Amino acid sequence: MLRHKLIHPQITSVLASAGHHSSVLIADGNYPAASKRGPRAELISLNLMPGVPTCNQVLEALLSAIPIEAIQTMQTETSGPYALDGDPPVWDDYRQTIRDAKLDVQLEPIDKWAFYEAVSTPDHVLTIQTADQQRYANILLTIGVRMD
């Protein structure tokens, strides 16, 4: 029996075969997961209905199961229809979840196109598509090293 919160068999299988520097994308409901992913990345769709599950719920499960050394988000736009004046509210949720997991990792916003490039590398092993409808909820995790 598993001792962490993550119990999804496919996700657990992919993570078990991943290694240091592999990346996992938790994608929101608007992310083009079918076309923006690494050449070997598996796509697991958890999008049940609008808003269920959220990216933060998936983040909580993953942080209970694997070591993380970096977390990148898609930088917000400053003009146009998707512009925000500050950080999206979902980022505060992520910061709290990261603190609750007792990790010393900060969110690193990167340009939208750089984010797509980071997801398109051979190191990208998994995309988990959620139904999160919050803007800028995509989050890219880099797997670290188990130290225990």
mmCIF file of C-alpha atoms in Angstrom:
data_model
loop_
_atom_site.group_PDB
_atom_site.id
_atom_site.type_symbol
_atom_site.label_atom_id
_atom_site.label_comp_id
_atom_site.label_asym_id
_atom_site.label_seq_id
_atom_site.Cartn_x
_atom_site.Cartn_y
_atom_site.Cartn_z
ATOM 1 C CA MET A 1 0.000 0.000 0.000
ATOM 2 C CA LEU A 2 1.157 3.506 -0.771
ATOM 3 C CA ARG A 3 1.889 5.859 2.120
ATOM 4 C CA HIS A 4 1.582 9.121 0.239
ATOM 5 C CA LYS A 5 -1.501 10.936 -1.074
ATOM 6 C CA LEU A 6 -0.932 9.995 -4.705
ATOM 7 C CA ILE A 7 -2.816 6.800 -5.581
ATOM 8 C CA HIS A 8 -3.441 7.144 -9.345
ATOM 9 C CA PRO A 9 -1.827 4.016 -10.875
ATOM 10 C CA GLN A 10 -0.784 5.515 -14.233
ATOM 11 C CA ILE A 11 0.700 8.645 -12.678
ATOM 12 C CA THR A 12 2.553 6.569 -10.092
ATOM 13 C CA SER A 13 3.938 4.309 -12.822
ATOM 14 C CA VAL A 14 5.290 7.208 -14.891
ATOM 15 C CA LEU A 15 6.817 8.881 -11.842
ATOM 16 C CA ALA A 16 8.437 5.615 -10.733
ATOM 17 C CA SER A 17 10.290 5.426 -14.051
ATOM 18 C CA ALA A 18 11.253 9.123 -14.090
ATOM 19 C CA GLY A 19 14.561 10.365 -12.815
ATOM 20 C CA HIS A 20 16.433 13.446 -11.724
ATOM 21 C CA HIS A 21 15.699 16.441 -13.983
ATOM 22 C CA SER A 22 12.584 14.839 -15.484
ATOM 23 C CA SER A 23 9.705 17.286 -15.666
ATOM 24 C CA VAL A 24 6.005 16.957 -14.995
ATOM 25 C CA LEU A 25 3.433 19.446 -16.214
ATOM 26 C CA ILE A 26 0.249 20.008 -14.276
ATOM 27 C CA ALA A 27 -1.860 21.634 -16.969
ATOM 28 C CA ASP A 28 -4.955 23.735 -16.513
ATOM 29 C CA GLY A 29 -8.120 23.151 -18.519
ATOM 30 C CA ASN A 30 -7.085 25.591 -21.251
ATOM 31 C CA TYR A 31 -3.588 24.226 -21.883
ATOM 32 C CA PRO A 32 -3.079 22.657 -25.362
ATOM 33 C CA ALA A 33 -1.892 19.352 -23.888
ATOM 34 C CA ALA A 34 -2.297 17.366 -27.100
ATOM 35 C CA SER A 35 0.257 19.497 -28.964
ATOM 36 C CA LYS A 36 2.491 21.149 -26.342
ATOM 37 C CA ARG A 37 4.419 18.360 -24.643
ATOM 38 C CA GLY A 38 7.662 16.481 -24.857
ATOM 39 C CA PRO A 39 8.205 13.790 -27.496
ATOM 40 C CA ARG A 40 8.075 10.986 -24.905
ATOM 41 C CA ALA A 41 5.651 12.565 -22.439
ATOM 42 C CA GLU A 42 2.552 10.667 -21.453
ATOM 43 C CA LEU A 43 -0.726 12.543 -21.243
ATOM 44 C CA ILE A 44 -3.129 11.671 -18.445
ATOM 45 C CA SER A 45 -6.450 13.478 -18.525
ATOM 46 C CA LEU A 46 -8.044 14.005 -15.132
ATOM 47 C CA ASN A 47 -10.452 16.695 -16.336
ATOM 48 C CA LEU A 48 -13.763 15.377 -14.959
ATOM 49 C CA MET A 49 -15.857 18.554 -15.097
ATOM 50 C CA PRO A 50 -15.065 22.289 -15.029
ATOM 51 C CA GLY A 51 -12.879 22.976 -11.999
ATOM 52 C CA VAL A 52 -12.454 19.333 -10.943
ATOM 53 C CA PRO A 53 -9.714 18.616 -10.180
ATOM 54 C CA THR A 54 -7.632 21.754 -9.769
ATOM 55 C CA CYS A 55 -3.939 22.056 -10.483
ATOM 56 C CA ASN A 56 -3.330 22.730 -6.792
ATOM 57 C CA GLN A 57 -5.001 19.461 -5.781
ATOM 58 C CA VAL A 58 -2.760 17.575 -8.194
ATOM 59 C CA LEU A 59 0.267 19.518 -6.924
ATOM 60 C CA GLU A 60 -0.519 18.473 -3.354
ATOM 61 C CA ALA A 61 -0.653 14.803 -4.371
ATOM 62 C CA LEU A 62 2.587 14.967 -6.360
ATOM 63 C CA LEU A 63 4.511 16.783 -3.628
ATOM 64 C CA SER A 64 3.613 13.964 -1.250
ATOM 65 C CA ALA A 65 5.177 11.410 -3.593
ATOM 66 C CA ILE A 66 8.281 12.842 -5.301
ATOM 67 C CA PRO A 67 11.173 15.206 -4.547
ATOM 68 C CA ILE A 68 10.953 18.516 -6.407
ATOM 69 C CA GLU A 69 13.907 20.819 -7.075
ATOM 70 C CA ALA A 70 12.271 23.498 -9.247
ATOM 71 C CA ILE A 71 8.798 24.799 -10.053
ATOM 72 C CA GLN A 72 8.075 27.017 -13.035
ATOM 73 C CA THR A 73 4.894 28.865 -13.902
ATOM 74 C CA MET A 74 3.820 30.637 -17.064
ATOM 75 C CA GLN A 75 4.550 34.349 -16.628
ATOM 76 C CA THR A 76 1.453 36.534 -16.742
ATOM 77 C CA GLU A 77 0.838 38.870 -19.634
ATOM 78 C CA THR A 78 0.884 42.612 -18.909
ATOM 79 C CA SER A 79 -1.337 43.679 -21.796
ATOM 80 C CA GLY A 80 -4.164 42.183 -23.806
ATOM 81 C CA PRO A 81 -7.226 40.199 -22.788
ATOM 82 C CA TYR A 82 -5.361 37.884 -20.373
ATOM 83 C CA ALA A 83 -3.329 40.579 -18.615
ATOM 84 C CA LEU A 84 -3.122 40.717 -14.831
ATOM 85 C CA ASP A 85 -1.842 43.475 -12.560
ATOM 86 C CA GLY A 86 -0.041 41.072 -10.243
ATOM 87 C CA ASP A 87 0.351 37.401 -9.496
ATOM 88 C CA PRO A 88 -2.658 35.201 -10.221
ATOM 89 C CA PRO A 89 -4.512 34.118 -7.052
ATOM 90 C CA VAL A 90 -3.705 30.464 -7.795
ATOM 91 C CA TRP A 91 -0.006 31.171 -7.209
ATOM 92 C CA ASP A 92 -0.748 31.977 -3.556
ATOM 93 C CA ASP A 93 -2.433 28.576 -3.308
ATOM 94 C CA TYR A 94 0.687 26.956 -4.762
ATOM 95 C CA ARG A 95 2.946 28.790 -2.333
ATOM 96 C CA GLN A 96 0.840 27.564 0.591
ATOM 97 C CA THR A 97 0.856 23.983 -0.693
ATOM 98 C CA ILE A 98 4.644 24.153 -1.124
ATOM 99 C CA ARG A 99 5.024 25.477 2.448
ATOM 100 C CA ASP A 100 2.682 22.768 3.762
ATOM 101 C CA ALA A 101 4.905 20.177 2.059
ATOM 102 C CA LYS A 102 7.916 21.734 3.843
ATOM 103 C CA LEU A 103 9.755 22.405 0.596
ATOM 104 C CA ASP A 104 12.281 25.182 0.133
ATOM 105 C CA VAL A 105 11.350 25.905 -3.485
ATOM 106 C CA GLN A 106 10.101 29.148 -5.020
ATOM 107 C CA LEU A 107 7.807 29.609 -8.002
ATOM 108 C CA GLU A 108 9.804 30.741 -11.021
ATOM 109 C CA PRO A 109 7.671 32.533 -13.629
ATOM 110 C CA ILE A 110 9.024 32.216 -17.176
ATOM 111 C CA ASP A 111 7.858 33.680 -20.472
ATOM 112 C CA LYS A 112 4.918 31.877 -22.121
ATOM 113 C CA TRP A 113 6.978 30.764 -25.123
ATOM 114 C CA ALA A 114 9.902 29.675 -22.934
ATOM 115 C CA PHE A 115 7.403 27.694 -20.871
ATOM 116 C CA TYR A 116 6.180 25.890 -24.002
ATOM 117 C CA GLU A 117 9.808 25.194 -24.964
ATOM 118 C CA ALA A 118 10.567 23.799 -21.482
ATOM 119 C CA VAL A 119 7.596 21.459 -21.781
ATOM 120 C CA SER A 120 8.649 20.310 -25.269
ATOM 121 C CA THR A 121 11.996 18.777 -24.230
ATOM 122 C CA PRO A 122 12.805 15.045 -23.992
ATOM 123 C CA ASP A 123 13.027 15.482 -20.187
ATOM 124 C CA HIS A 124 9.278 16.109 -20.059
ATOM 125 C CA VAL A 125 7.810 12.735 -19.041
ATOM 126 C CA LEU A 126 4.235 13.505 -18.004
ATOM 127 C CA THR A 127 1.411 15.975 -18.526
ATOM 128 C CA ILE A 128 -1.508 15.774 -16.136
ATOM 129 C CA GLN A 129 -4.438 17.633 -17.693
ATOM 130 C CA THR A 130 -6.786 19.062 -15.075
ATOM 131 C CA ALA A 131 -10.029 20.987 -15.456
ATOM 132 C CA ASP A 132 -8.721 24.017 -13.573
ATOM 133 C CA GLN A 133 -10.217 27.170 -15.060
ATOM 134 C CA GLN A 134 -8.025 29.713 -13.265
ATOM 135 C CA ARG A 135 -5.782 31.829 -15.450
ATOM 136 C CA TYR A 136 -2.072 31.017 -15.364
ATOM 137 C CA ALA A 137 -2.572 27.806 -13.388
ATOM 138 C CA ASN A 138 -0.090 25.726 -15.440
ATOM 139 C CA ILE A 139 2.818 24.557 -13.330
ATOM 140 C CA LEU A 140 5.963 22.688 -14.402
ATOM 141 C CA LEU A 141 7.777 20.578 -11.811
ATOM 142 C CA THR A 142 11.373 19.415 -12.077
ATOM 143 C CA ILE A 143 12.020 16.200 -10.202
ATOM 144 C CA GLY A 144 14.872 16.313 -7.736
ATOM 145 C CA VAL A 145 16.923 13.673 -5.942
ATOM 146 C CA ARG A 146 15.667 11.458 -3.131
ATOM 147 C CA MET A 147 17.881 12.187 -0.155
ATOM 148 C CA ASP A 148 16.559 9.809 2.511
#
